[in-house]
PDB file of C-alpha atoms in Angstrom:
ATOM      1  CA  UNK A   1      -2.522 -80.801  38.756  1.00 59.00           C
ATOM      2  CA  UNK A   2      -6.205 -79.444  37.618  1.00 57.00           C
ATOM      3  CA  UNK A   3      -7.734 -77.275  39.368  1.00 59.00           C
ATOM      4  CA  UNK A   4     -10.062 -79.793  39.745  1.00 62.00           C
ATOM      5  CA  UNK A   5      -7.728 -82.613  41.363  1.00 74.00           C
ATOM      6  CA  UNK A   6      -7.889 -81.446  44.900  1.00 83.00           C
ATOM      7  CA  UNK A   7     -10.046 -79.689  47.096  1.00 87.00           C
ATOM      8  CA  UNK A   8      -8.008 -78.685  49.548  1.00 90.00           C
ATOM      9  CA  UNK A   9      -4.236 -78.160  50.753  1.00 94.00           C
ATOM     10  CA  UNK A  10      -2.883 -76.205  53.952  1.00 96.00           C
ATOM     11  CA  UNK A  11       0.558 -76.638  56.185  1.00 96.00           C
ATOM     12  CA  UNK A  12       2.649 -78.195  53.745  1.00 96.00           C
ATOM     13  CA  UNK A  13       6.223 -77.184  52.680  1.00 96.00           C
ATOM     14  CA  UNK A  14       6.497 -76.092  49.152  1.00 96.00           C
ATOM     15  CA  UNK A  15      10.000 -75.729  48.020  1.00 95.00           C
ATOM     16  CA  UNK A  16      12.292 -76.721  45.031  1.00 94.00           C
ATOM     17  CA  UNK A  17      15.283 -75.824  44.066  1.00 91.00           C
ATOM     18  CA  UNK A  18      14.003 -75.274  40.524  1.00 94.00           C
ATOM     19  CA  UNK A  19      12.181 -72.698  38.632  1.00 95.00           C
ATOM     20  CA  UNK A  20       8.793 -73.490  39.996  1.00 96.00           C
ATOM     21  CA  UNK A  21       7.108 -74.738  43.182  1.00 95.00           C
ATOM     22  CA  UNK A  22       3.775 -76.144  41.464  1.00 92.00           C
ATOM     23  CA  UNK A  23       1.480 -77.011  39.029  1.00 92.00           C
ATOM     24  CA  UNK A  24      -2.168 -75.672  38.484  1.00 92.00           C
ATOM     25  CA  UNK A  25      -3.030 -75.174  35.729  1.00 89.00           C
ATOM     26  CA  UNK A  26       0.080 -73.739  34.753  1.00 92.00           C
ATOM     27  CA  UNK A  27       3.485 -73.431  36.601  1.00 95.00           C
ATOM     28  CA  UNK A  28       3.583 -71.862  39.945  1.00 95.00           C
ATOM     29  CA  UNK A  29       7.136 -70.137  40.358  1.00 96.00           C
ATOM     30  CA  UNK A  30       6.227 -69.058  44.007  1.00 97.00           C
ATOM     31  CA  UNK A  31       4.277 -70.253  47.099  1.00 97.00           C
ATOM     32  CA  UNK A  32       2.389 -67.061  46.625  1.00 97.00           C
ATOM     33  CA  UNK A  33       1.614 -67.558  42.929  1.00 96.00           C
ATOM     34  CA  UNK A  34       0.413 -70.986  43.944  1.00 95.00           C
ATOM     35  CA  UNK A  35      -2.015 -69.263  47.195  1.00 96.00           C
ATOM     36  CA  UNK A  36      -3.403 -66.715  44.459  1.00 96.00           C
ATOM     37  CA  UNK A  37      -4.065 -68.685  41.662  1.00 93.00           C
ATOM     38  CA  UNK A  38      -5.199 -72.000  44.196  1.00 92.00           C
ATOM     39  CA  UNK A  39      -6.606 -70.128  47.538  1.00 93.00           C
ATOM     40  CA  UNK A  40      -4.571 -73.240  49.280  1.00 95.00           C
ATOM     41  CA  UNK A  41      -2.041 -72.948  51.839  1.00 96.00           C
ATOM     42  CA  UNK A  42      -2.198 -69.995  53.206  1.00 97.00           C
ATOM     43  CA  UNK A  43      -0.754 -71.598  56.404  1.00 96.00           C
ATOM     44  CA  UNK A  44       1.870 -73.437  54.521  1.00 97.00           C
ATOM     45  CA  UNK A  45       5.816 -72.129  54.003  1.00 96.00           C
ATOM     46  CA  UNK A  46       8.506 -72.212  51.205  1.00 96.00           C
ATOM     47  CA  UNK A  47      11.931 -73.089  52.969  1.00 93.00           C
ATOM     48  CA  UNK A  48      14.656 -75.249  52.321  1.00 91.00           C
ATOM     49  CA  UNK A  49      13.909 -78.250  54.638  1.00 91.00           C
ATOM     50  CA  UNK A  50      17.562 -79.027  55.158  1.00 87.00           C
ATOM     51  CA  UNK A  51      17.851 -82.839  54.981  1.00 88.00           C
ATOM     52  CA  UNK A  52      20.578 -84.379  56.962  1.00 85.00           C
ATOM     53  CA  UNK A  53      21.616 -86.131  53.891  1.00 82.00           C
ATOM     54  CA  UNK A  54      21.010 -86.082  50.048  1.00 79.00           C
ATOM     55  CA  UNK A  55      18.866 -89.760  50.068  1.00 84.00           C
ATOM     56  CA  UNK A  56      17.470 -88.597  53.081  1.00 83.00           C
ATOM     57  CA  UNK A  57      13.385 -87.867  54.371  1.00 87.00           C
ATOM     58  CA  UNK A  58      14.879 -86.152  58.111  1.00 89.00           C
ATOM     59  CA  UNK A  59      15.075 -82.660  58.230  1.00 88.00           C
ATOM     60  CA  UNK A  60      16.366 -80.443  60.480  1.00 89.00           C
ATOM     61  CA  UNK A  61      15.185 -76.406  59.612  1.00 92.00           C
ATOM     62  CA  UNK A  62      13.534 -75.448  63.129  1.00 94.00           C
ATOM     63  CA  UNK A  63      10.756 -73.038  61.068  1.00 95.00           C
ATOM     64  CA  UNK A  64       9.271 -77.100  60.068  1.00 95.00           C
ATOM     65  CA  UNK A  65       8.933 -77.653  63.958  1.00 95.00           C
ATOM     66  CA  UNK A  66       5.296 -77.480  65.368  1.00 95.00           C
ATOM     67  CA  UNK A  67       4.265 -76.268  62.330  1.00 95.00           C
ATOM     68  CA  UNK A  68       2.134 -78.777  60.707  1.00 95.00           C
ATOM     69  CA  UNK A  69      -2.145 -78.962  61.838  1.00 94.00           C
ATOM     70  CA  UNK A  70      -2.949 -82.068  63.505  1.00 94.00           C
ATOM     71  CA  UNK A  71      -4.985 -84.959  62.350  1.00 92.00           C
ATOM     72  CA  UNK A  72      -6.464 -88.093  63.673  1.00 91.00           C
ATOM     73  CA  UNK A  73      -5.594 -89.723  59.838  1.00 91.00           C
ATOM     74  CA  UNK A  74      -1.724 -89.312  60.419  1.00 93.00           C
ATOM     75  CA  UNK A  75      -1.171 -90.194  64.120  1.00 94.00           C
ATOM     76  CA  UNK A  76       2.436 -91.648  63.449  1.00 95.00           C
ATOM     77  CA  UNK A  77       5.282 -90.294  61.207  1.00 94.00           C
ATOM     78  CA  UNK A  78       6.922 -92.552  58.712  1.00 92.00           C
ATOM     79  CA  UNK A  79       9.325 -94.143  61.383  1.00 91.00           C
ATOM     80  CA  UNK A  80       6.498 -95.067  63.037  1.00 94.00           C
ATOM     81  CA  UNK A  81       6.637 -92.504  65.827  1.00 93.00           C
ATOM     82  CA  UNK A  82       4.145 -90.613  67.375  1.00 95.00           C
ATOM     83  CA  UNK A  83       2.934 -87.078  66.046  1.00 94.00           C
ATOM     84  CA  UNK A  84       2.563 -84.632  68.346  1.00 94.00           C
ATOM     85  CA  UNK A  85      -1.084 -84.369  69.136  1.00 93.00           C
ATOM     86  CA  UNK A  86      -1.493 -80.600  68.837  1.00 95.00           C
ATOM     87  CA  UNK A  87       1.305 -79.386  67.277  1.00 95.00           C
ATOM     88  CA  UNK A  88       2.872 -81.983  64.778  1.00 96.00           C
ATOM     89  CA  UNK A  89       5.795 -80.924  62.756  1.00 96.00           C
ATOM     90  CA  UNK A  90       5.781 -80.397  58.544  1.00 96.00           C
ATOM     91  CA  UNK A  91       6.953 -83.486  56.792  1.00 92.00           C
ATOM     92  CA  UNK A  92       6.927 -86.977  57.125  1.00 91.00           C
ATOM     93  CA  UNK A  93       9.630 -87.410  59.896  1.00 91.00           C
ATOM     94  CA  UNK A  94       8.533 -85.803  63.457  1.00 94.00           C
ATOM     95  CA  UNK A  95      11.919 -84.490  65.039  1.00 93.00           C
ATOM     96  CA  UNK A  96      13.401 -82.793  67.774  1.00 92.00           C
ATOM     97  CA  UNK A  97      15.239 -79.054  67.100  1.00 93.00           C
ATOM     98  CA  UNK A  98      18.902 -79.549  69.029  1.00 94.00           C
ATOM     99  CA  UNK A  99      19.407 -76.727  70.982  1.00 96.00           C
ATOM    100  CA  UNK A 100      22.230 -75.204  69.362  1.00 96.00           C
ATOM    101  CA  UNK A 101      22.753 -75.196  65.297  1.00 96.00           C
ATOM    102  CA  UNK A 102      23.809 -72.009  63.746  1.00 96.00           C
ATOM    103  CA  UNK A 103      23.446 -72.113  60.098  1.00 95.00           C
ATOM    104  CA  UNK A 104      24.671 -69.947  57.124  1.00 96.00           C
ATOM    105  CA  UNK A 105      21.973 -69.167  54.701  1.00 94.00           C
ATOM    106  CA  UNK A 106      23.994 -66.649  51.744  1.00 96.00           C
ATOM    107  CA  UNK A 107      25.855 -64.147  51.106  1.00 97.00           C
ATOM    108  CA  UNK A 108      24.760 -60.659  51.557  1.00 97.00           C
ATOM    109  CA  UNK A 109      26.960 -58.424  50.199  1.00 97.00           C
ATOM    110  CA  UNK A 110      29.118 -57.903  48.549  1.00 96.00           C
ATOM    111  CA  UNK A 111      25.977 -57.816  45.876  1.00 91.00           C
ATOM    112  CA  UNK A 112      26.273 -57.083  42.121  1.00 90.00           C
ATOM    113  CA  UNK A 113      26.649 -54.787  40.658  1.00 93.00           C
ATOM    114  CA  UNK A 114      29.761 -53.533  43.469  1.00 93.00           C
ATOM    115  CA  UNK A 115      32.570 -51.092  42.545  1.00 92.00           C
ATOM    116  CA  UNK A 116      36.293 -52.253  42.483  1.00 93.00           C
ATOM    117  CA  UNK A 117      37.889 -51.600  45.862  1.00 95.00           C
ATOM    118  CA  UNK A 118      37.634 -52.577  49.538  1.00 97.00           C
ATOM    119  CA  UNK A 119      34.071 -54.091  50.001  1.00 97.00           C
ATOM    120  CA  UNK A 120      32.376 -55.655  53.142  1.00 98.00           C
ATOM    121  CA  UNK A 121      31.744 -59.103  53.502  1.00 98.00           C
ATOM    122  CA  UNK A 122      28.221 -59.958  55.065  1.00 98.00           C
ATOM    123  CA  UNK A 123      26.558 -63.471  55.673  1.00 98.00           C
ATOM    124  CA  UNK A 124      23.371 -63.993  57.204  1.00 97.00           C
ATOM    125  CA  UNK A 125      23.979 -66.517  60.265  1.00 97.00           C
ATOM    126  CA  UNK A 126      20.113 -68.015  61.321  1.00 96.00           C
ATOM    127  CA  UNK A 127      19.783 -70.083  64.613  1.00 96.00           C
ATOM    128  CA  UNK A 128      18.107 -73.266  63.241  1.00 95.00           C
ATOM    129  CA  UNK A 129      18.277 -74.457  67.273  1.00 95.00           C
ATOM    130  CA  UNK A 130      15.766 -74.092  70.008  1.00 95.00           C
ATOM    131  CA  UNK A 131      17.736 -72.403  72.897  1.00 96.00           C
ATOM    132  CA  UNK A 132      19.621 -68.881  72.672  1.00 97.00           C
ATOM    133  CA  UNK A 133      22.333 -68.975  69.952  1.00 98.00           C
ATOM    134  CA  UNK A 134      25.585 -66.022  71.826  1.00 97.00           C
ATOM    135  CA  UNK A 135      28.741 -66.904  69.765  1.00 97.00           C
ATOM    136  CA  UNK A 136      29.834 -68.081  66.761  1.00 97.00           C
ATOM    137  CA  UNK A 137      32.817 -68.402  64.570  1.00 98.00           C
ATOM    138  CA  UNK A 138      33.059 -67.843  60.763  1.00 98.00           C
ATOM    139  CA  UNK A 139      36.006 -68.695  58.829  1.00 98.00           C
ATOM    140  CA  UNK A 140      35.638 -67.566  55.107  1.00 98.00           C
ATOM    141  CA  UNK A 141      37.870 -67.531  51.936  1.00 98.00           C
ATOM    142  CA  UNK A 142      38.575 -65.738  48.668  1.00 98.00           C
ATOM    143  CA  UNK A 143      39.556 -68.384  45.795  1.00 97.00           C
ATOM    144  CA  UNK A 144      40.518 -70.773  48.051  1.00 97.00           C
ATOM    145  CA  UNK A 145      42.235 -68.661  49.823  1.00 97.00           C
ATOM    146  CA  UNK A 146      41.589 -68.643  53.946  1.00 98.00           C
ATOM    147  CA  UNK A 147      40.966 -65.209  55.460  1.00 98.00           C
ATOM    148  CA  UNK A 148      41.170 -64.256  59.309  1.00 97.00           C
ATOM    149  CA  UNK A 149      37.732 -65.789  60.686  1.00 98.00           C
ATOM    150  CA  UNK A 150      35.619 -63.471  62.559  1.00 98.00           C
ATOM    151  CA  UNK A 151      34.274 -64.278  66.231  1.00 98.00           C
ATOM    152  CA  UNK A 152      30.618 -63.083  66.891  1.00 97.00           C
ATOM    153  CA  UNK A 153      28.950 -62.394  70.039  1.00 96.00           C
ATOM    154  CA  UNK A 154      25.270 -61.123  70.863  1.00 96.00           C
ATOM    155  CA  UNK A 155      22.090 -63.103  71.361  1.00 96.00           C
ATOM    156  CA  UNK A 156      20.001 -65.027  68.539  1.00 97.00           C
ATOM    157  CA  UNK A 157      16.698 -66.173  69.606  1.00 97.00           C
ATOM    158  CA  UNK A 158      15.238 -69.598  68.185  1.00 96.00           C
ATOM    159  CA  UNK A 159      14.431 -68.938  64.561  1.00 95.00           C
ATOM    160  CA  UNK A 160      16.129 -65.530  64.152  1.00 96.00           C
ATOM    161  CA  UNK A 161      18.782 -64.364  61.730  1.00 96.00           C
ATOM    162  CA  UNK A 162      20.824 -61.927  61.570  1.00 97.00           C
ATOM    163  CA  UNK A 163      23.332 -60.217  58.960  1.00 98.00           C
ATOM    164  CA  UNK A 164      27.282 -60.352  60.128  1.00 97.00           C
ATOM    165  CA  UNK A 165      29.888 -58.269  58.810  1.00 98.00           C
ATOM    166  CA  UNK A 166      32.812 -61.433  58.765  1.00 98.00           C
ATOM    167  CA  UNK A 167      35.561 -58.556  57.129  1.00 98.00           C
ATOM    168  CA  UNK A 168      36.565 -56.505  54.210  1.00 98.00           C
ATOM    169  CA  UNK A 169      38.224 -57.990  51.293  1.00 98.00           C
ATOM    170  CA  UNK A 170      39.650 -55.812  48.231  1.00 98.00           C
ATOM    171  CA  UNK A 171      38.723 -56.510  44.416  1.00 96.00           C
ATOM    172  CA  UNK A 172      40.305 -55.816  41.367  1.00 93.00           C
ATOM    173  CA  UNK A 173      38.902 -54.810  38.547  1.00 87.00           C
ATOM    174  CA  UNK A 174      37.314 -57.013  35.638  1.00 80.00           C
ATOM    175  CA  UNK A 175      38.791 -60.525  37.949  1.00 87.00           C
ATOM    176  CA  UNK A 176      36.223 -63.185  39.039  1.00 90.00           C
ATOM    177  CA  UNK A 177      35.736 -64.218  42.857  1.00 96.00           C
ATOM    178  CA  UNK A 178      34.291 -66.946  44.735  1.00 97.00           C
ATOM    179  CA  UNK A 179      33.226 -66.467  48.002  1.00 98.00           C
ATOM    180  CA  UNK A 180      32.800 -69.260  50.641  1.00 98.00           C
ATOM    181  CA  UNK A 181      32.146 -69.080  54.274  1.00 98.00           C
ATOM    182  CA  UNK A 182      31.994 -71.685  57.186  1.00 98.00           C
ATOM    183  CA  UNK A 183      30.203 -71.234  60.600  1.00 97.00           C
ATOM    184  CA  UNK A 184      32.087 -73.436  63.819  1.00 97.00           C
ATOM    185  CA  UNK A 185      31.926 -73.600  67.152  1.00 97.00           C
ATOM    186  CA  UNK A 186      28.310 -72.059  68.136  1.00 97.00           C
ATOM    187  CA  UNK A 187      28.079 -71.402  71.966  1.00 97.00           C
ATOM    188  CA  UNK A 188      31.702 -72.969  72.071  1.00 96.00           C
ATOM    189  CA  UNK A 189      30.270 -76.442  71.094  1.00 95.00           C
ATOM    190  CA  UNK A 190      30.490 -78.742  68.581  1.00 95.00           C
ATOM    191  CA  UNK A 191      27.581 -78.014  65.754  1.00 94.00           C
ATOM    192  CA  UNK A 192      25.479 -81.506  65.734  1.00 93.00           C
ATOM    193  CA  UNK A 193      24.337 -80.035  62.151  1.00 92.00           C
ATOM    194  CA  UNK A 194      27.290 -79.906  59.789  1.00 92.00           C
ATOM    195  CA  UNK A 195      24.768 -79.491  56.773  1.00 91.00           C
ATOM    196  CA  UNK A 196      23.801 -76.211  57.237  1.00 93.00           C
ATOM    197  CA  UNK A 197      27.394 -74.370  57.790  1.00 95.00           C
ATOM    198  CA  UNK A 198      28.159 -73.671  54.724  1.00 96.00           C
ATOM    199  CA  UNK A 199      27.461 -70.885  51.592  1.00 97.00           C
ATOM    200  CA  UNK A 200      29.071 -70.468  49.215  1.00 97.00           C
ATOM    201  CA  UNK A 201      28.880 -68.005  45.704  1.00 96.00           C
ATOM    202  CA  UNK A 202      30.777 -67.727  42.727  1.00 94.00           C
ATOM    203  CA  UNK A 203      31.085 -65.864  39.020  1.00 89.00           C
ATOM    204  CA  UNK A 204      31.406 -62.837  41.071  1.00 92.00           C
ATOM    205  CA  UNK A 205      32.602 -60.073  39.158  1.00 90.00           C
ATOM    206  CA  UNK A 206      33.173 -56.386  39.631  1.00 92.00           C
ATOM    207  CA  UNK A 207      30.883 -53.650  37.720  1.00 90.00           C
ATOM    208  CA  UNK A 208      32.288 -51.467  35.215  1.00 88.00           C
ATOM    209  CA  UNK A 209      32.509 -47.558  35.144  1.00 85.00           C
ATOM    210  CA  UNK A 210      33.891 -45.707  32.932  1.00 84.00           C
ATOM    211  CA  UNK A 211      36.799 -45.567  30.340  1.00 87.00           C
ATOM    212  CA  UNK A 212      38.331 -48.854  28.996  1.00 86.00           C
ATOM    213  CA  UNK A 213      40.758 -50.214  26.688  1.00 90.00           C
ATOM    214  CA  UNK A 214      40.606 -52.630  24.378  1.00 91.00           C
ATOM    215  CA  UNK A 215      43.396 -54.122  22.377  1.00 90.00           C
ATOM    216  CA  UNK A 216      46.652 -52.539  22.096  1.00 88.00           C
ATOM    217  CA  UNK A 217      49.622 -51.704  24.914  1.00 88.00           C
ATOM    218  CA  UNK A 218      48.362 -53.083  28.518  1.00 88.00           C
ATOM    219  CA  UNK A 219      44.626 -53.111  27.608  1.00 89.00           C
ATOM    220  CA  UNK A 220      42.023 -53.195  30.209  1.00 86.00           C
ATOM    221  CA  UNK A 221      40.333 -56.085  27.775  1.00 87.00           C
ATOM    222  CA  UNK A 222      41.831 -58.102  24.991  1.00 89.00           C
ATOM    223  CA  UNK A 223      38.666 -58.061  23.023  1.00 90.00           C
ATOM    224  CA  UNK A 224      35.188 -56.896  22.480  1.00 88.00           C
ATOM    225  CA  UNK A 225      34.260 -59.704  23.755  1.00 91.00           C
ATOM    226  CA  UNK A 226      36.126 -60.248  26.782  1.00 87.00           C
ATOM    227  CA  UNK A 227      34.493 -56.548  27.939  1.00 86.00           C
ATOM    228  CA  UNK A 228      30.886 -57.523  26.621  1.00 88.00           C
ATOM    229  CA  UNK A 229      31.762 -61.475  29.112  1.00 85.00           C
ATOM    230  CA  UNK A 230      32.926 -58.563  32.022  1.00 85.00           C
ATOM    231  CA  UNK A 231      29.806 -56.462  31.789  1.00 85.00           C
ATOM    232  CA  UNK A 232      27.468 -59.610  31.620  1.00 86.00           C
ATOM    233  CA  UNK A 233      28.736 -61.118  34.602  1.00 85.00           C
ATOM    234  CA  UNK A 234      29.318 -57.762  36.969  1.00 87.00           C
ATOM    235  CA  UNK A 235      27.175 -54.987  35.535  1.00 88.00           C
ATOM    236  CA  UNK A 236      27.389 -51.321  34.629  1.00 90.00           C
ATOM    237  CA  UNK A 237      27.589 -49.249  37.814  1.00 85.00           C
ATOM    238  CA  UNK A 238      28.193 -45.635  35.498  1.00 81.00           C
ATOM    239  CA  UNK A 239      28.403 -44.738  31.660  1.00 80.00           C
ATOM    240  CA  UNK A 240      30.976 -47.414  29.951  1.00 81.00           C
TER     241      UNK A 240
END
């Protein structure tokens, strides 16, 4: 839009999955690009709203709940139920947190570039319920292939995250990896939110360090190429 289109904006959600979150005057890659260039929204949030399903308006993320600032204008959401009257939640579907849903938001670590060798396996688990998240189970793979899931205990508030070593797994040199990871049984229950259970990443790719053949007897890379593909996708950790 122009920055002459609206007057005003505050409480919303701005999110999307692509490159940018907005238009004024220009594109707006980040909620705070859009706040400094717009002096809107400085009550407003960039978070995936996690929909219960792809042609669905429901969400589900708890930081959406009682978010939102009243208004007489919008006294019902789109099903036709009553907003909460002083603390109405962001979007157009008002909803109820359930009490338990532990979600997996990404990866965080092994993170490029990472040395060949025995590296930790982190996730960050968030509590997208509204009582006290204190066990969880996370099953987790390498290619496809199942490793021992890890049990977690401790206490997650509402809203809170937290970063979980699930294991160790060792990587080879120059080979590609995808990670995925599963959360089940949160508080020993069922989770009433299968959307959110699941990360995954991919194309990763150990850094390079040192001395390298290529060509030849046993190479460590059958081309120029193939080295120059390895260094693009994991990185230079020392001098190549």
């Amino acid at each position: 839009v122009s920055s002459n289109a609206i007057s005003n904006s505050d409480y919303n959600n701005l999110y999307s999955k692509g490159p940018n979150v907005a238009f004024w005057n220009g594109n707006r890659p980040t909620l705070a690009d859009w706040q400094a260039n717009t002096s809107f929204d400085a009550n407003s949030l960039s978070v995936d709203p996690i929909f219960l399903s792809g042609d669905s308006y429901q969400i589900s993320l708890i930081d959406l709940n009682d978010a939102a600032f009243p208004s007489p204008l919008v006294a019902f959401d789109i099903e036709g139920e009553s907003r909460d009257a002083s603390m109405p939640d962001i979007g157009a579907d008002e909803f109820i947190p359930a009490p338990v849903d532990a979600a997996l938001l990404a990866f965080a670590a092994p993170n490029q570039p990472f040395s060949p060798g025995i590296q930790d396996i982190k996730v960050v688990v968030k509590h997208n319920g509204s009582e006290v998240l204190d066990s969880l189970s996370v099953g987790w793979a390498v290619n496809g292939d199942p490793e021992t899931p890890y049990r977690w205990m401790g206490t997650l508030a509402s809203g809170a995250t937290d970063t979980v070593t699930i294991g160790t797994f060792d990587f080879a040199p120059s080979a590609m990896y995808q990670l995925d990871a599963w959360s089940f049984d949160p508080n020993g229950m069922v989770d009433p939110i299968p959307q959110n259970d699941s990360t995954m990443v991919d194309s990763l790719v150990t850094a390079l360090a040192g001395s390298y053949t290529i060509g030849g007897s046993n190479p460590d890379f059958n081309s120029f190429n193939d080295a120059i593909d390895a260094m693009n996708l994991g990185g230079i950790l020392d001098t190549v």
